[in-house]
Coordinates of C-alpha atoms in Angstrom, one line a residue:
Chain A
X101 CA 68.4 -41.8 0.8
X102 CA 67.2 -38.8 2.7
X103 CA 70.5 -37.3 3.8
X104 CA 70.8 -34.5 6.3
X105 CA 71.8 -31.1 5.0
X106 CA 75.3 -30.1 6.0
X107 CA 76.5 -26.5 6.0
X108 CA 79.9 -25.5 4.7
X109 CA 81.2 -24.9 8.2
X110 CA 80.1 -28.3 9.4
X111 CA 81.9 -29.9 6.5
X112 CA 85.0 -27.9 7.5
X113 CA 84.6 -29.0 11.1
X114 CA 84.4 -32.7 10.2
X115 CA 87.2 -32.5 7.7
X116 CA 89.5 -30.7 10.2
X117 CA 88.6 -33.3 12.9
X118 CA 89.7 -36.1 10.5
X119 CA 92.9 -34.1 9.9
X120 CA 93.7 -34.1 13.6
X121 CA 92.8 -37.9 13.8
X122 CA 90.0 -37.1 16.3
X123 CA 86.5 -37.4 14.8
X124 CA 83.2 -36.0 16.2
X125 CA 82.6 -39.1 18.3
X126 CA 86.3 -39.2 19.5
X127 CA 87.3 -42.1 17.2
X128 CA 90.6 -42.3 15.3
X129 CA 90.6 -42.5 11.5
X130 CA 91.0 -46.3 11.4
X131 CA 88.6 -47.1 14.2
X132 CA 85.2 -48.7 13.9
X133 CA 82.2 -47.8 16.0
X134 CA 81.2 -50.5 18.6
X135 CA 79.9 -53.6 16.8
X136 CA 77.0 -55.5 18.2
X137 CA 76.1 -58.8 16.8
X138 CA 73.1 -60.8 17.9
X139 CA 72.5 -64.3 16.5
X140 CA 69.3 -66.3 16.2
X141 CA 66.9 -63.4 16.4
X142 CA 64.4 -64.8 14.0
X143 CA 62.5 -67.9 14.9
X144 CA 61.3 -68.6 11.4
X145 CA 64.7 -68.5 9.8
X146 CA 67.4 -71.2 9.3
X147 CA 69.9 -68.7 10.6
X148 CA 69.7 -65.0 11.5
X149 CA 71.7 -62.1 12.8
X150 CA 71.1 -58.5 13.8
X151 CA 74.0 -56.2 13.5
X152 CA 74.3 -52.7 15.0
X153 CA 77.2 -50.5 14.0
X154 CA 76.6 -47.2 15.8
X155 CA 73.2 -46.1 14.6
X156 CA 73.2 -48.4 11.6
X157 CA 71.0 -51.4 12.2
X158 CA 70.5 -54.3 9.8
X159 CA 68.8 -57.7 10.2
X160 CA 69.6 -60.7 8.1
X161 CA 67.5 -63.9 7.8
X162 CA 68.8 -67.0 6.1
X163 CA 66.4 -69.5 4.7
X164 CA 67.3 -72.8 3.1
X165 CA 65.0 -74.5 0.7
X166 CA 65.4 -77.6 -1.5
X167 CA 65.8 -76.6 -5.2
X168 CA 67.7 -77.5 -8.3
X169 CA 71.4 -76.6 -8.9
X170 CA 72.8 -74.3 -11.5
X171 CA 73.4 -76.4 -14.8
X172 CA 76.9 -74.9 -15.0
X173 CA 77.7 -76.3 -11.5
X174 CA 75.7 -79.5 -11.0
X175 CA 77.5 -80.6 -7.8
X176 CA 77.1 -77.3 -5.9
X177 CA 74.3 -75.6 -4.0
X178 CA 73.2 -72.1 -4.6
X179 CA 73.3 -68.9 -2.7
X180 CA 70.9 -66.1 -3.3
X181 CA 71.3 -62.6 -1.9
X182 CA 68.6 -60.0 -1.7
X183 CA 68.4 -56.7 0.2
X184 CA 65.2 -54.9 1.1
X185 CA 65.3 -51.2 1.8
X186 CA 62.3 -50.7 3.9
X187 CA 60.6 -47.3 3.9
X188 CA 60.9 -47.6 7.7
X189 CA 64.5 -46.6 7.3
X190 CA 64.0 -43.7 5.0
X191 CA 60.9 -42.3 3.2
X192 CA 63.1 -42.1 0.1
X193 CA 62.6 -45.9 -0.2
X194 CA 58.9 -45.6 -0.8
X195 CA 57.7 -47.4 -3.9
X196 CA 60.7 -48.4 -6.1
X197 CA 62.9 -45.7 -4.4
X198 CA 65.2 -48.3 -2.7
X199 CA 65.8 -50.4 -5.8
X200 CA 69.0 -48.8 -6.7
X201 CA 70.6 -49.2 -3.2
X202 CA 69.2 -52.7 -2.7
X203 CA 70.6 -53.8 -6.1
X204 CA 74.0 -52.3 -5.3
X205 CA 74.2 -54.0 -1.8
X206 CA 73.0 -57.4 -3.1
X207 CA 75.4 -57.4 -6.0
X208 CA 78.3 -56.4 -3.7
X209 CA 77.5 -59.3 -1.4
X210 CA 77.2 -61.7 -4.3
X211 CA 80.4 -60.6 -5.9
X212 CA 82.4 -61.0 -2.8
X213 CA 80.9 -64.2 -1.5
X214 CA 79.8 -66.2 -4.6
X215 CA 82.2 -67.8 -7.0
X216 CA 82.5 -66.4 -10.5
X217 CA 81.6 -68.3 -13.7
X218 CA 84.7 -70.4 -13.4
X219 CA 83.5 -71.7 -10.0
X220 CA 86.5 -70.3 -8.3
X221 CA 86.9 -67.3 -6.0
X222 CA 83.9 -67.9 -3.6
X223 CA 84.3 -67.9 0.1
X224 CA 81.9 -70.8 0.9
X225 CA 82.3 -74.5 -0.1
X226 CA 79.0 -74.8 -2.0
X227 CA 79.5 -78.6 -2.7
X228 CA 78.3 -79.3 0.9
X229 CA 74.9 -78.0 -0.1
X230 CA 74.6 -80.5 -2.9
X231 CA 72.0 -83.3 -2.3
X232 CA 71.9 -85.2 -5.6
X233 CA 74.4 -84.1 -8.2
X234 CA 72.6 -82.3 -11.1
X235 CA 69.2 -82.9 -9.5
X236 CA 68.7 -81.3 -6.1
X237 CA 70.6 -79.1 -3.8
X238 CA 70.0 -76.6 -1.0
X239 CA 69.3 -73.1 -2.2
X240 CA 70.2 -70.7 0.6
X241 CA 68.5 -67.4 0.5
X242 CA 70.2 -64.5 2.4
X243 CA 67.7 -61.7 2.9
X244 CA 68.9 -58.5 4.3
X245 CA 66.6 -55.9 5.8
X246 CA 67.7 -52.4 6.6
X247 CA 66.2 -51.1 9.8
X248 CA 68.1 -47.9 10.4
X249 CA 70.7 -46.1 8.2
X250 CA 73.5 -44.4 10.2
X251 CA 76.3 -44.6 7.7
X252 CA 78.6 -47.4 6.4
X253 CA 75.8 -49.7 5.4
X254 CA 77.9 -51.9 3.2
X255 CA 80.2 -53.0 6.0
X256 CA 77.3 -53.6 8.4
X257 CA 75.5 -55.7 5.8
X258 CA 78.5 -57.8 5.0
X259 CA 79.1 -58.5 8.8
X260 CA 75.4 -59.4 9.2
X261 CA 75.3 -61.7 6.2
X262 CA 78.4 -63.6 7.4
X263 CA 77.1 -63.8 10.9
X264 CA 73.7 -65.1 9.7
X265 CA 75.3 -67.7 7.5
X266 CA 77.4 -68.8 10.4
X267 CA 74.3 -69.1 12.5
X268 CA 72.4 -71.2 9.9
X269 CA 72.0 -74.9 10.6
X270 CA 71.3 -77.0 7.5
X271 CA 69.4 -80.2 8.3
X272 CA 70.7 -83.6 7.1
X273 CA 68.9 -85.0 4.2
X274 CA 68.7 -88.7 3.4
X275 CA 68.0 -89.7 -0.2
X276 CA 65.8 -92.8 -0.4
X277 CA 65.8 -94.2 -3.9
X278 CA 62.4 -95.2 -5.3
X279 CA 61.5 -98.9 -5.8
X280 CA 61.9 -98.6 -9.5
X281 CA 65.2 -97.0 -10.6
X282 CA 63.2 -94.6 -12.9
X283 CA 61.2 -93.3 -9.9
X284 CA 62.0 -90.0 -8.4
X285 CA 63.9 -90.6 -5.2
X286 CA 62.3 -89.5 -1.9
X287 CA 64.0 -87.0 0.4
X288 CA 63.9 -87.4 4.2
X289 CA 64.8 -84.3 6.1
X290 CA 66.2 -85.1 9.5
X291 CA 64.5 -82.8 12.0
X292 CA 66.9 -83.5 14.8
X293 CA 68.8 -80.2 15.3
X294 CA 71.8 -81.9 16.8
X295 CA 72.4 -83.7 13.5
X296 CA 72.3 -80.5 11.5
X297 CA 75.5 -79.2 10.0
X298 CA 76.8 -75.7 10.1
X299 CA 78.3 -74.0 7.1
X300 CA 82.0 -73.3 7.2
X301 CA 82.0 -69.6 6.9
X302 CA 85.6 -69.0 7.9
X303 CA 86.5 -68.2 4.3
X304 CA 83.8 -65.6 3.8
X305 CA 85.1 -62.0 3.4
X306 CA 84.0 -58.9 5.1
X307 CA 83.6 -55.6 3.4
X308 CA 85.6 -52.5 4.6
X309 CA 84.7 -49.2 3.0
X310 CA 87.7 -46.8 3.1
X311 CA 86.9 -43.2 2.2
X312 CA 88.9 -40.2 1.5
X313 CA 88.2 -37.1 3.5
X314 CA 90.7 -34.4 2.6
X315 CA 93.9 -36.3 2.2
X316 CA 93.2 -38.9 4.8
X317 CA 91.8 -42.5 4.6
X318 CA 89.0 -43.0 7.0
X319 CA 86.9 -46.1 7.8
X320 CA 83.4 -46.6 9.2
X321 CA 81.9 -43.2 8.3
X322 CA 78.8 -41.8 9.9
X323 CA 76.1 -40.3 7.7
X324 CA 77.5 -36.8 8.2
X325 CA 81.0 -37.9 7.4
X326 CA 79.8 -39.7 4.2
X327 CA 78.7 -36.3 3.0
X328 CA 82.2 -34.9 3.4
X329 CA 83.9 -37.7 1.5
X330 CA 84.9 -37.3 -2.1
X331 CA 85.8 -40.8 -3.0
X332 CA 85.6 -44.2 -1.4
X333 CA 86.8 -47.7 -2.1
X334 CA 84.9 -50.8 -1.0
X335 CA 87.3 -53.6 -0.3
X336 CA 86.1 -57.1 0.6
X337 CA 88.9 -58.9 2.5
X338 CA 88.8 -62.5 3.8
X339 CA 90.4 -63.7 7.0
X340 CA 93.7 -64.5 5.4
X341 CA 94.0 -60.9 4.1
X342 CA 93.3 -61.6 0.4
X343 CA 91.2 -59.0 -1.5
X344 CA 87.9 -60.6 -2.7
X345 CA 86.2 -57.6 -4.3
X346 CA 86.9 -54.0 -5.0
X347 CA 84.5 -51.3 -6.1
X348 CA 85.0 -47.6 -6.2
X349 CA 82.2 -45.3 -5.3
X350 CA 81.5 -41.5 -5.3
X351 CA 82.4 -38.8 -7.8
X352 CA 86.1 -38.0 -7.4
X353 CA 89.0 -39.8 -9.0
X354 CA 91.8 -41.3 -6.9
X355 CA 95.6 -41.3 -7.3
X356 CA 96.9 -44.9 -7.9
X357 CA 99.2 -44.7 -4.9
X358 CA 96.4 -43.5 -2.6
X359 CA 94.3 -46.3 -3.9
X360 CA 96.9 -48.9 -2.9
X361 CA 97.2 -47.2 0.5
X362 CA 93.4 -47.5 0.9
X363 CA 93.6 -51.2 0.2
X364 CA 96.2 -51.6 2.9
X365 CA 94.1 -49.7 5.4
X366 CA 91.2 -51.9 4.5
X367 CA 93.3 -55.1 5.0
X368 CA 94.4 -53.9 8.5
X369 CA 90.9 -52.9 9.5
X370 CA 89.4 -56.1 8.2
X371 CA 91.8 -58.2 10.3
X372 CA 90.5 -56.5 13.4
X373 CA 86.9 -56.8 12.2
X374 CA 87.3 -60.5 11.5
X375 CA 88.8 -61.1 14.9
X376 CA 86.0 -59.2 16.6
X377 CA 83.3 -61.1 14.7
X378 CA 84.9 -64.5 15.4
X379 CA 85.0 -63.7 19.1
X380 CA 81.3 -62.7 19.2
X381 CA 80.2 -65.7 17.1
X382 CA 82.1 -68.1 19.4
X383 CA 80.7 -66.5 22.5
X384 CA 77.1 -66.5 21.2
X385 CA 77.3 -70.0 19.9
X386 CA 78.7 -71.3 23.2
X387 CA 75.8 -69.5 24.9
X388 CA 73.3 -71.1 22.5
X389 CA 74.8 -74.6 23.3
X390 CA 74.5 -74.0 27.0
X391 CA 70.8 -72.9 26.7
X392 CA 69.9 -75.5 24.0
Chain B
X68 CA 78.6 -80.6 -18.7
X69 CA 77.3 -79.7 -22.1
X70 CA 76.2 -76.1 -22.4
X71 CA 73.6 -77.1 -24.9
X72 CA 70.7 -77.5 -22.4
X73 CA 71.0 -73.8 -21.7
X74 CA 68.3 -72.4 -24.0
X75 CA 69.0 -70.2 -27.0
X76 CA 72.7 -70.9 -27.2
X77 CA 73.3 -70.8 -31.0
X78 CA 73.0 -74.3 -32.4
X79 CA 76.1 -74.2 -34.4
X80 CA 78.2 -72.3 -31.9
X81 CA 81.4 -74.0 -30.7
X82 CA 81.6 -75.3 -27.1
X83 CA 83.4 -73.0 -24.7
X84 CA 87.1 -74.2 -24.5
X85 CA 87.9 -76.2 -21.3
X86 CA 91.3 -74.4 -21.0
X87 CA 92.1 -71.0 -22.3
X88 CA 95.8 -71.3 -22.0
X89 CA 97.5 -73.9 -24.3
X90 CA 101.2 -74.4 -23.6
X91 CA 101.3 -71.1 -21.8
X92 CA 99.9 -69.1 -24.7
X93 CA 96.4 -67.6 -25.3
X94 CA 94.2 -69.4 -27.8
X95 CA 94.0 -66.5 -30.1
X96 CA 97.7 -66.2 -30.3
X97 CA 98.0 -62.9 -28.4
X98 CA 100.7 -62.3 -25.9
X99 CA 99.5 -61.9 -22.2
X100 CA 99.9 -58.1 -22.4
X101 CA 98.4 -57.5 -25.9
X102 CA 95.0 -56.1 -26.8
X103 CA 92.7 -57.6 -29.4
X104 CA 92.5 -55.6 -32.6
X105 CA 91.1 -52.2 -31.6
X106 CA 89.0 -50.0 -33.7
X107 CA 87.6 -46.6 -32.5
X108 CA 85.4 -44.2 -34.4
X109 CA 83.5 -41.1 -33.4
X110 CA 80.5 -39.4 -35.0
X111 CA 78.6 -42.5 -35.9
X112 CA 75.1 -41.3 -34.9
X113 CA 73.9 -38.2 -36.7
X114 CA 71.1 -37.3 -34.3
X115 CA 73.3 -37.4 -31.1
X116 CA 75.4 -34.6 -29.6
X117 CA 78.3 -37.0 -29.7
X118 CA 78.7 -40.6 -30.4
X119 CA 81.3 -43.3 -30.7
X120 CA 81.7 -46.9 -31.8
X121 CA 84.4 -49.2 -30.4
X122 CA 85.3 -52.7 -31.5
X123 CA 87.8 -54.8 -29.5
X124 CA 88.0 -58.2 -31.3
X125 CA 84.4 -59.4 -31.2
X126 CA 83.2 -57.0 -28.6
X127 CA 81.2 -54.2 -30.3
X128 CA 79.8 -51.2 -28.5
X129 CA 78.0 -48.1 -29.6
X130 CA 77.5 -45.0 -27.5
X131 CA 75.3 -42.0 -28.0
X132 CA 75.6 -38.9 -25.9
X133 CA 72.6 -36.5 -25.8
X134 CA 72.3 -33.2 -24.0
X135 CA 72.9 -31.3 -21.9
X136 CA 69.1 -31.1 -21.2
X137 CA 67.2 -29.8 -18.2
X138 CA 67.3 -32.2 -15.3
X139 CA 64.1 -34.0 -14.2
X140 CA 62.3 -31.9 -11.6
X141 CA 62.0 -34.8 -9.2
X142 CA 65.8 -35.2 -9.0
X143 CA 65.9 -31.8 -7.3
X144 CA 68.1 -28.8 -7.7
X145 CA 71.8 -29.3 -8.2
X146 CA 74.5 -26.8 -8.7
X147 CA 76.5 -29.4 -10.5
X148 CA 75.5 -31.2 -13.7
X149 CA 74.6 -34.8 -13.8
X150 CA 75.6 -37.7 -16.0
X151 CA 72.9 -40.3 -16.6
X152 CA 74.5 -43.5 -17.9
X153 CA 72.6 -46.4 -19.3
X154 CA 74.3 -49.6 -20.4
X155 CA 72.2 -52.0 -22.3
X156 CA 73.3 -55.4 -23.7
X157 CA 71.4 -56.2 -26.9
X158 CA 69.3 -59.3 -26.4
X159 CA 71.4 -61.0 -29.1
X160 CA 74.7 -59.9 -27.6
X161 CA 75.4 -62.9 -25.4
X162 CA 75.3 -66.7 -25.9
X163 CA 72.0 -66.8 -24.1
X164 CA 69.3 -64.4 -25.2
X165 CA 69.1 -61.4 -22.9
X166 CA 66.0 -59.9 -21.6
X167 CA 64.1 -56.7 -22.6
X168 CA 64.2 -54.1 -19.9
X169 CA 67.1 -53.6 -17.5
X170 CA 68.7 -56.6 -16.0
X171 CA 70.5 -56.5 -12.6
X172 CA 73.9 -56.8 -14.4
X173 CA 73.1 -53.9 -16.7
X174 CA 72.1 -51.8 -13.7
X175 CA 75.4 -52.5 -12.1
X176 CA 77.3 -51.8 -15.3
X177 CA 75.4 -48.4 -15.6
X178 CA 76.4 -47.4 -12.1
X179 CA 80.0 -48.5 -12.6
X180 CA 80.2 -46.4 -15.8
X181 CA 78.7 -43.4 -14.1
X182 CA 81.3 -43.4 -11.4
X183 CA 84.0 -43.9 -14.0
X184 CA 82.9 -40.9 -16.1
X185 CA 81.7 -38.5 -13.5
X186 CA 85.2 -37.8 -12.2
X187 CA 86.4 -36.8 -15.6
X188 CA 83.5 -34.5 -16.7
X189 CA 83.5 -30.9 -15.6
X190 CA 80.1 -31.1 -14.0
X191 CA 80.3 -27.5 -13.0
X192 CA 80.1 -26.5 -16.6
X193 CA 76.4 -27.5 -16.9
X194 CA 74.6 -26.8 -13.7
X195 CA 71.0 -28.0 -13.3
X196 CA 71.4 -30.0 -16.5
X197 CA 71.8 -33.7 -17.3
X198 CA 73.9 -35.3 -20.0
X199 CA 72.6 -38.7 -21.1
X200 CA 75.1 -41.4 -22.1
X201 CA 73.4 -44.3 -23.8
X202 CA 75.5 -47.3 -24.4
X203 CA 74.5 -50.3 -26.4
X204 CA 76.6 -53.5 -26.5
X205 CA 76.0 -55.1 -29.8
X206 CA 78.1 -58.1 -29.2
X207 CA 79.6 -59.2 -25.9
X208 CA 82.9 -60.8 -26.7
X209 CA 84.5 -60.1 -23.3
X210 CA 85.5 -57.0 -21.4
X211 CA 82.3 -55.2 -22.5
X212 CA 82.2 -52.7 -19.6
X213 CA 85.8 -51.6 -20.2
X214 CA 85.2 -51.1 -23.9
X215 CA 81.9 -49.3 -23.2
X216 CA 83.6 -46.9 -20.8
X217 CA 86.4 -46.1 -23.3
X218 CA 83.8 -45.5 -26.0
X219 CA 81.6 -43.4 -23.8
X220 CA 84.5 -41.1 -22.9
X221 CA 85.2 -40.7 -26.6
X222 CA 81.5 -39.9 -27.3
X223 CA 81.6 -37.3 -24.5
X224 CA 84.6 -35.7 -26.1
X225 CA 82.9 -35.8 -29.4
X226 CA 79.8 -34.1 -27.9
X227 CA 82.1 -31.3 -26.7
X228 CA 81.4 -31.9 -23.0
X229 CA 84.3 -30.4 -21.0
X230 CA 86.5 -33.2 -19.7
X231 CA 89.5 -33.0 -17.4
X232 CA 91.0 -35.8 -19.3
X233 CA 89.9 -38.7 -21.5
X234 CA 89.0 -41.9 -19.6
X235 CA 90.2 -45.2 -20.8
X236 CA 89.4 -48.5 -19.2
X237 CA 90.6 -52.0 -19.5
X238 CA 90.1 -55.4 -17.9
X239 CA 92.6 -57.9 -16.6
X240 CA 91.8 -61.6 -15.9
X241 CA 93.9 -63.9 -13.8
X242 CA 93.9 -67.4 -15.3
X243 CA 96.1 -70.1 -13.8
X244 CA 98.3 -67.5 -12.2
X245 CA 98.9 -65.5 -15.4
X246 CA 97.6 -62.0 -15.9
X247 CA 95.8 -61.5 -19.2
X248 CA 95.1 -58.1 -20.6
X249 CA 91.8 -57.4 -22.4
X250 CA 90.3 -60.9 -21.8
X251 CA 87.9 -62.4 -24.3
X252 CA 84.6 -63.9 -23.1
X253 CA 86.1 -67.4 -22.9
X254 CA 89.0 -66.2 -20.8
X255 CA 86.7 -64.4 -18.4
X256 CA 84.6 -67.5 -18.1
X257 CA 87.6 -69.5 -16.9
X258 CA 89.2 -66.8 -14.8
X259 CA 90.2 -67.1 -11.1
X260 CA 89.9 -63.4 -10.6
X261 CA 89.4 -60.3 -12.7
X262 CA 89.6 -56.6 -12.4
X263 CA 88.5 -53.6 -14.3
X264 CA 90.3 -50.3 -14.1
X265 CA 89.2 -47.0 -15.5
X266 CA 91.5 -44.1 -15.3
X267 CA 92.5 -40.7 -16.6
X268 CA 96.0 -41.5 -17.8
X269 CA 97.3 -37.9 -18.2
X270 CA 96.2 -36.6 -14.8
X271 CA 97.0 -40.0 -13.3
X272 CA 93.7 -40.6 -11.4
X273 CA 91.8 -43.8 -11.1
X274 CA 88.1 -43.2 -11.6
X275 CA 86.7 -46.8 -11.3
X276 CA 88.1 -50.0 -10.0
X277 CA 86.0 -53.2 -9.8
X278 CA 87.5 -56.6 -8.9
X279 CA 86.1 -60.1 -8.8
X280 CA 87.6 -63.2 -7.2
X281 CA 90.4 -63.5 -4.7
X282 CA 93.6 -61.4 -5.0
X283 CA 96.7 -61.4 -2.8
X284 CA 98.3 -58.0 -2.3
X285 CA 101.2 -58.6 -4.7
X286 CA 98.9 -60.0 -7.4
X287 CA 96.6 -57.1 -7.1
X288 CA 99.6 -54.7 -7.5
X289 CA 100.8 -56.5 -10.6
X290 CA 97.3 -56.6 -12.1
X291 CA 96.8 -52.9 -11.5
X292 CA 100.1 -52.1 -13.1
X293 CA 99.2 -54.1 -16.2
X294 CA 95.9 -52.4 -16.4
X295 CA 97.4 -49.0 -16.0
X296 CA 99.8 -49.7 -18.9
X297 CA 96.8 -50.9 -20.9
X298 CA 94.9 -47.7 -20.2
X299 CA 97.9 -45.6 -21.3
X300 CA 98.0 -47.5 -24.7
X301 CA 94.2 -47.0 -25.2
X302 CA 94.5 -43.4 -24.3
X303 CA 97.0 -42.9 -27.2
X304 CA 94.6 -44.7 -29.6
X305 CA 91.6 -42.6 -28.4
X306 CA 93.5 -39.4 -28.9
X307 CA 94.6 -40.5 -32.3
X308 CA 91.0 -41.2 -33.2
X309 CA 89.9 -37.7 -32.0
X310 CA 92.7 -36.0 -33.9
X311 CA 91.7 -37.8 -37.1
X312 CA 88.0 -36.9 -36.7
X313 CA 89.0 -33.3 -36.1
X314 CA 91.2 -33.2 -39.2
X315 CA 88.5 -34.8 -41.3
X316 CA 85.9 -32.2 -40.0
X317 CA 88.4 -29.3 -40.8
X318 CA 89.0 -30.6 -44.3
X319 CA 85.3 -30.9 -44.9
X320 CA 84.7 -27.4 -43.6
X321 CA 87.5 -26.0 -45.8
X322 CA 86.1 -27.8 -48.9
X323 CA 82.6 -26.3 -48.2
X324 CA 84.2 -22.8 -47.7
X325 CA 86.1 -23.2 -50.9
X326 CA 82.9 -24.2 -52.8
X327 CA 81.0 -21.2 -51.3
X328 CA 83.7 -18.8 -52.3
X329 CA 83.9 -20.2 -55.8
X330 CA 80.1 -19.9 -56.4
X331 CA 79.7 -16.1 -56.4
X332 CA 82.6 -15.8 -58.8
X333 CA 80.9 -18.3 -61.2
X334 CA 77.6 -16.3 -60.9

């Protein structure tokens, strides 16, 4: 990522501001920038969302296709996460330059939202995506596009992915068995949008990145602030406060007690973020109903 | 569901067990807070600046450390040194044959290992230079990444790279509400949640933490405590291994000096 150069005195200024609990843009340490969520922005997608968190701008398109289930989980659908770092956002993403970041973001989403090998721990009930056990299911592709990078990408991407999944409407499918029992059955996809079902996304977690600047835990860093942070912990938290994924980033080590404090800060921040997102989703969906 | 339709699973391999806890005990007879048999050895690759081999039960990992060497020009100038970590699972390490080239999982493991080790190495001691840490998992019998990080820290120490402390890492799996230290592959396969903790036990700093699955606050605390205890045990084993290697090297040196001193007298 092309990052701005920061002088020693700028670093000192930002760190001191964090110490006084008054950051450059006037926020407190545990405060997010204003979050804007827009649903249904892509006509071609099953569900879509655009999320702006300060300067950070990401767009997520969800597409559902009929495919075959994972042999380990024959009665579940599949979710697939991909992130594209467009060179629009930063010239450093030219060629294969964005691969590392996109892999990191996609795996972080997958780890927090998709169940592990035992089939437990995921936030979505994937069995609703099954069509014929062991044969066919919905494969839901969640494609994230980064439009502008203004700090705290992980959190913005997780909010956008959840919003887009909440926006998605999966059509009803009727399985018509062939005349001969050995024939492949036919699938009739109901094109009536009012019959379509929404996914229950209430259990999906949101990611909160808590970073250490000086001795303080700070959330939602801007690009400049990210350069002043020595260690950060990404915590995925679901709406009931359970931790669904942890990853430590950046070079410095962390004291175990500070680490537990960061998890608590993340749980508090996530509760607010979940509430804010739920309000926006409800408002936008009501608006869509009124228009549609 | 029979796992047989998955390609390249060994024909005579046993099926994965349906339950990994029988009557509240682990299948291999370990207690919940017990490691598999641990074997650590340094100096296994003669060409490398430093190397280590680690075996935890069936998980076998080899690490070679090369460098410091001049950093690639396209990475730009840096006053601090860099660690370049590369974790590779041998194609025959897992039940299903792996791929040549770097898989998504390996890329993630490499990044996680880099974060785990960078905090421990004194990067200021080799500015503008890169130390390469190549790690090869020969057999993935569970907790590969944790074993790899422990072995890589040993290899860095063997290479004489300045470290603030040794790093040791261990995994914990939560199965049916019980916390299992150093899970095997079968246990990880059936887990409800898992976490990996890498830390520097003497300076008491966590350098990497990765978790999977859902954890409540109290469970997470218990899991971390168990992992911290595990790291402290591993740290003792790693230090013992380094001491033995140093003693062996000193003995060898003394024998050579003795032979050299004896030779002129004979002539």
